[in-house]
């Protein structure tokens, strides 16, 4: 997956500011945030969509999403958050490497999810 931007970030070819990292996942801030603190939880291994992701890694994924969500919410003083995950181009998936958007929210923040 030599042309995949998230693989390049995972292996250090593209520099990034990681907000979380363990053996199988990392999280970075989105370069085009739709809310303050918008982060992406990304698998280190290249899976195109959630359909390719092993069920056995589910608990670790949920744990990572919870940890990153709490961290970015605290950082920006958010009182809610959305988890968004796109699969295939027709859903709006731009980067074909499994990732989860963590979008911190505040009351009446006007953020529109699309
Ligand atoms: P999606 O439509 O779910 O595939 O969203 C991909 C997201 O990745 C978009 O919100 C982009 O802003 C974000 N993105 C793309 N390249 C980078 C990068 N190098 N660093 C951080 N975020 C990125
Ligand atoms: Zn990749």
PDB file of C-alpha atoms and ligand atoms in Angstrom:
ATOM      1  CA  UNK A   1       0.000   0.000   0.000  1.00  0.00           C
ATOM      2  CA  UNK A   2       2.837   2.345  -0.954  1.00  0.00           C
ATOM      3  CA  UNK A   3       0.550   5.204  -2.014  1.00  0.00           C
ATOM      4  CA  UNK A   4      -1.741   5.130   1.012  1.00  0.00           C
ATOM      5  CA  UNK A   5      -1.462   8.325   3.059  1.00  0.00           C
ATOM      6  CA  UNK A   6      -2.403   6.639   6.347  1.00  0.00           C
ATOM      7  CA  UNK A   7       0.094   3.798   5.749  1.00  0.00           C
ATOM      8  CA  UNK A   8       2.732   6.488   5.147  1.00  0.00           C
ATOM      9  CA  UNK A   9       1.814   8.163   8.437  1.00  0.00           C
ATOM     10  CA  UNK A  10       1.796   4.762  10.192  1.00  0.00           C
ATOM     11  CA  UNK A  11       5.317   3.945   9.017  1.00  0.00           C
ATOM     12  CA  UNK A  12       6.712   7.453   9.558  1.00  0.00           C
ATOM     13  CA  UNK A  13       7.124   8.435   5.878  1.00  0.00           C
ATOM     14  CA  UNK A  14       4.788  11.381   6.509  1.00  0.00           C
ATOM     15  CA  UNK A  15       5.220  13.195   9.797  1.00  0.00           C
ATOM     16  CA  UNK A  16       2.218  13.684  12.066  1.00  0.00           C
ATOM     17  CA  UNK A  17       1.351  14.739  15.568  1.00  0.00           C
ATOM     18  CA  UNK A  18       0.022  11.566  17.156  1.00  0.00           C
ATOM     19  CA  UNK A  19      -2.420  11.996  20.017  1.00  0.00           C
ATOM     20  CA  UNK A  20      -2.430   8.248  20.763  1.00  0.00           C
ATOM     21  CA  UNK A  21      -0.448   5.163  19.747  1.00  0.00           C
ATOM     22  CA  UNK A  22      -0.335   1.499  20.707  1.00  0.00           C
ATOM     23  CA  UNK A  23       0.546  -1.737  18.876  1.00  0.00           C
ATOM     24  CA  UNK A  24      -2.381  -1.756  16.461  1.00  0.00           C
ATOM     25  CA  UNK A  25      -3.819   1.778  16.320  1.00  0.00           C
ATOM     26  CA  UNK A  26      -2.815   5.403  16.340  1.00  0.00           C
ATOM     27  CA  UNK A  27      -4.736   8.665  16.408  1.00  0.00           C
ATOM     28  CA  UNK A  28      -3.942  12.019  14.811  1.00  0.00           C
ATOM     29  CA  UNK A  29      -5.706  15.349  14.448  1.00  0.00           C
ATOM     30  CA  UNK A  30      -7.607  15.703  11.164  1.00  0.00           C
ATOM     31  CA  UNK A  31      -5.952  18.254   8.836  1.00  0.00           C
ATOM     32  CA  UNK A  32      -9.386  19.649   7.927  1.00  0.00           C
ATOM     33  CA  UNK A  33     -11.178  19.591  11.286  1.00  0.00           C
ATOM     34  CA  UNK A  34     -14.953  20.016  11.295  1.00  0.00           C
ATOM     35  CA  UNK A  35     -14.861  20.820  15.002  1.00  0.00           C
ATOM     36  CA  UNK A  36     -12.132  21.811  17.435  1.00  0.00           C
ATOM     37  CA  UNK A  37     -10.197  18.660  18.395  1.00  0.00           C
ATOM     38  CA  UNK A  38     -11.449  16.523  15.448  1.00  0.00           C
ATOM     39  CA  UNK A  39      -9.261  13.404  15.518  1.00  0.00           C
ATOM     40  CA  UNK A  40      -8.928  10.207  13.521  1.00  0.00           C
ATOM     41  CA  UNK A  41      -8.425   6.762  15.048  1.00  0.00           C
ATOM     42  CA  UNK A  42      -6.545   4.735  12.424  1.00  0.00           C
ATOM     43  CA  UNK A  43      -5.536   1.073  12.257  1.00  0.00           C
ATOM     44  CA  UNK A  44      -1.797   0.578  11.713  1.00  0.00           C
ATOM     45  CA  UNK A  45      -2.496  -2.259   9.312  1.00  0.00           C
ATOM     46  CA  UNK A  46      -4.079  -1.387   5.970  1.00  0.00           C
ATOM     47  CA  UNK A  47      -7.735  -2.445   5.929  1.00  0.00           C
ATOM     48  CA  UNK A  48      -9.815  -0.709   3.252  1.00  0.00           C
ATOM     49  CA  UNK A  49     -13.122  -0.710   5.116  1.00  0.00           C
ATOM     50  CA  UNK A  50     -14.643  -2.076   8.301  1.00  0.00           C
ATOM     51  CA  UNK A  51     -15.662  -5.174   6.318  1.00  0.00           C
ATOM     52  CA  UNK A  52     -11.984  -6.193   6.193  1.00  0.00           C
ATOM     53  CA  UNK A  53     -11.370  -5.592   9.889  1.00  0.00           C
ATOM     54  CA  UNK A  54     -11.019  -8.722  12.096  1.00  0.00           C
ATOM     55  CA  UNK A  55     -13.760  -9.119  14.698  1.00  0.00           C
ATOM     56  CA  UNK A  56     -11.106 -10.274  17.180  1.00  0.00           C
ATOM     57  CA  UNK A  57      -9.676  -6.730  17.230  1.00  0.00           C
ATOM     58  CA  UNK A  58     -13.072  -5.218  18.098  1.00  0.00           C
ATOM     59  CA  UNK A  59     -12.553  -4.838  21.866  1.00  0.00           C
ATOM     60  CA  UNK A  60      -9.178  -3.119  21.386  1.00  0.00           C
ATOM     61  CA  UNK A  61     -10.710  -0.801  18.801  1.00  0.00           C
ATOM     62  CA  UNK A  62     -13.574   0.213  21.113  1.00  0.00           C
ATOM     63  CA  UNK A  63     -11.148   0.749  23.962  1.00  0.00           C
ATOM     64  CA  UNK A  64      -8.958   2.968  21.727  1.00  0.00           C
ATOM     65  CA  UNK A  65     -11.950   4.971  20.483  1.00  0.00           C
ATOM     66  CA  UNK A  66     -13.073   5.544  24.087  1.00  0.00           C
ATOM     67  CA  UNK A  67      -9.609   6.640  25.214  1.00  0.00           C
ATOM     68  CA  UNK A  68      -9.044   9.014  22.285  1.00  0.00           C
ATOM     69  CA  UNK A  69     -12.572  10.447  22.564  1.00  0.00           C
ATOM     70  CA  UNK A  70     -12.125  11.240  26.262  1.00  0.00           C
ATOM     71  CA  UNK A  71      -8.696  12.756  25.610  1.00  0.00           C
ATOM     72  CA  UNK A  72      -9.756  15.126  22.810  1.00  0.00           C
ATOM     73  CA  UNK A  73     -13.024  16.055  24.547  1.00  0.00           C
ATOM     74  CA  UNK A  74     -11.132  17.013  27.681  1.00  0.00           C
ATOM     75  CA  UNK A  75      -8.558  18.944  25.661  1.00  0.00           C
ATOM     76  CA  UNK A  76     -11.172  21.197  24.040  1.00  0.00           C
ATOM     77  CA  UNK A  77     -13.806  21.220  26.785  1.00  0.00           C
ATOM     78  CA  UNK A  78     -16.365  19.360  24.686  1.00  0.00           C
ATOM     79  CA  UNK A  79     -19.611  18.070  26.181  1.00  0.00           C
ATOM     80  CA  UNK A  80     -20.371  15.496  23.498  1.00  0.00           C
ATOM     81  CA  UNK A  81     -18.834  13.742  20.528  1.00  0.00           C
ATOM     82  CA  UNK A  82     -19.749  11.962  17.310  1.00  0.00           C
ATOM     83  CA  UNK A  83     -18.057   8.884  15.878  1.00  0.00           C
ATOM     84  CA  UNK A  84     -18.225   8.836  12.073  1.00  0.00           C
ATOM     85  CA  UNK A  85     -16.851   6.084   9.867  1.00  0.00           C
ATOM     86  CA  UNK A  86     -17.195   6.032   6.074  1.00  0.00           C
ATOM     87  CA  UNK A  87     -16.964   2.928   3.890  1.00  0.00           C
ATOM     88  CA  UNK A  88     -16.335   3.140   0.120  1.00  0.00           C
ATOM     89  CA  UNK A  89     -16.306   6.302  -2.007  1.00  0.00           C
ATOM     90  CA  UNK A  90     -20.089   6.548  -2.375  1.00  0.00           C
ATOM     91  CA  UNK A  91     -20.358   7.016   1.416  1.00  0.00           C
ATOM     92  CA  UNK A  92     -17.795   9.833   1.284  1.00  0.00           C
ATOM     93  CA  UNK A  93     -14.702   7.752   2.106  1.00  0.00           C
ATOM     94  CA  UNK A  94     -11.753   9.723   0.719  1.00  0.00           C
ATOM     95  CA  UNK A  95      -8.911   7.730   2.273  1.00  0.00           C
ATOM     96  CA  UNK A  96      -9.322   3.980   1.596  1.00  0.00           C
ATOM     97  CA  UNK A  97      -7.699   2.928   4.885  1.00  0.00           C
ATOM     98  CA  UNK A  98      -9.905   2.172   7.887  1.00  0.00           C
ATOM     99  CA  UNK A  99     -10.345   5.136  10.218  1.00  0.00           C
ATOM    100  CA  UNK A 100     -12.858   6.551  12.661  1.00  0.00           C
ATOM    101  CA  UNK A 101     -13.600  10.255  13.000  1.00  0.00           C
ATOM    102  CA  UNK A 102     -13.890  11.460  16.598  1.00  0.00           C
ATOM    103  CA  UNK A 103     -15.702  14.791  16.454  1.00  0.00           C
ATOM    104  CA  UNK A 104     -15.917  16.652  19.773  1.00  0.00           C
ATOM    105  CA  UNK A 105     -19.134  18.636  20.177  1.00  0.00           C
ATOM    106  CA  UNK A 106     -20.412  21.506  22.264  1.00  0.00           C
ATOM    107  CA  UNK A 107     -23.950  22.761  22.802  1.00  0.00           C
ATOM    108  CA  UNK A 108     -25.230  24.761  19.799  1.00  0.00           C
ATOM    109  CA  UNK A 109     -21.846  24.514  18.024  1.00  0.00           C
ATOM    110  CA  UNK A 110     -23.458  24.541  14.573  1.00  0.00           C
ATOM    111  CA  UNK A 111     -21.369  21.577  13.364  1.00  0.00           C
ATOM    112  CA  UNK A 112     -23.020  19.775  10.445  1.00  0.00           C
ATOM    113  CA  UNK A 113     -22.081  16.169   9.720  1.00  0.00           C
ATOM    114  CA  UNK A 114     -22.031  15.291   6.030  1.00  0.00           C
TER     115      UNK A 114
HETATM  116  P1  LIG B   1     -12.886  10.091   4.949  1.00  0.00           P
HETATM  117  O1  LIG B   1     -13.799  10.899   4.073  1.00  0.00           O
HETATM  118  O2  LIG B   1     -13.628   9.410   6.077  1.00  0.00           O
HETATM  119  O3  LIG B   1     -12.015   9.129   4.162  1.00  0.00           O
HETATM  120  O4  LIG B   1     -11.962  11.152   5.651  1.00  0.00           O
HETATM  121  C1  LIG B   1     -10.579  11.235   5.495  1.00  0.00           C
HETATM  122  C2  LIG B   1     -10.106  12.315   6.422  1.00  0.00           C
HETATM  123  O5  LIG B   1      -8.694  12.276   6.474  1.00  0.00           O
HETATM  124  C3  LIG B   1     -10.500  13.742   6.000  1.00  0.00           C
HETATM  125  O6  LIG B   1     -11.252  14.361   7.040  1.00  0.00           O
HETATM  126  C4  LIG B   1      -9.149  14.435   5.782  1.00  0.00           C
HETATM  127  O7  LIG B   1      -9.163  15.776   6.218  1.00  0.00           O
HETATM  128  C5  LIG B   1      -8.223  13.583   6.623  1.00  0.00           C
HETATM  129  N1  LIG B   1      -6.825  13.567   6.195  1.00  0.00           N
HETATM  130  C6  LIG B   1      -6.336  13.297   4.965  1.00  0.00           C
HETATM  131  N2  LIG B   1      -4.988  13.350   4.956  1.00  0.00           N
HETATM  132  C7  LIG B   1      -4.601  13.650   6.216  1.00  0.00           C
HETATM  133  C8  LIG B   1      -3.334  13.842   6.867  1.00  0.00           C
HETATM  134  N3  LIG B   1      -2.170  13.746   6.196  1.00  0.00           N
HETATM  135  N4  LIG B   1      -3.328  14.159   8.185  1.00  0.00           N
HETATM  136  C9  LIG B   1      -4.499  14.276   8.876  1.00  0.00           C
HETATM  137  N5  LIG B   1      -5.722  14.084   8.318  1.00  0.00           N
HETATM  138  C10 LIG B   1      -5.783  13.784   7.020  1.00  0.00           C
HETATM  139 ZN1  LIG B   2      -3.120   2.220   4.142  1.00  0.00          ZN
END
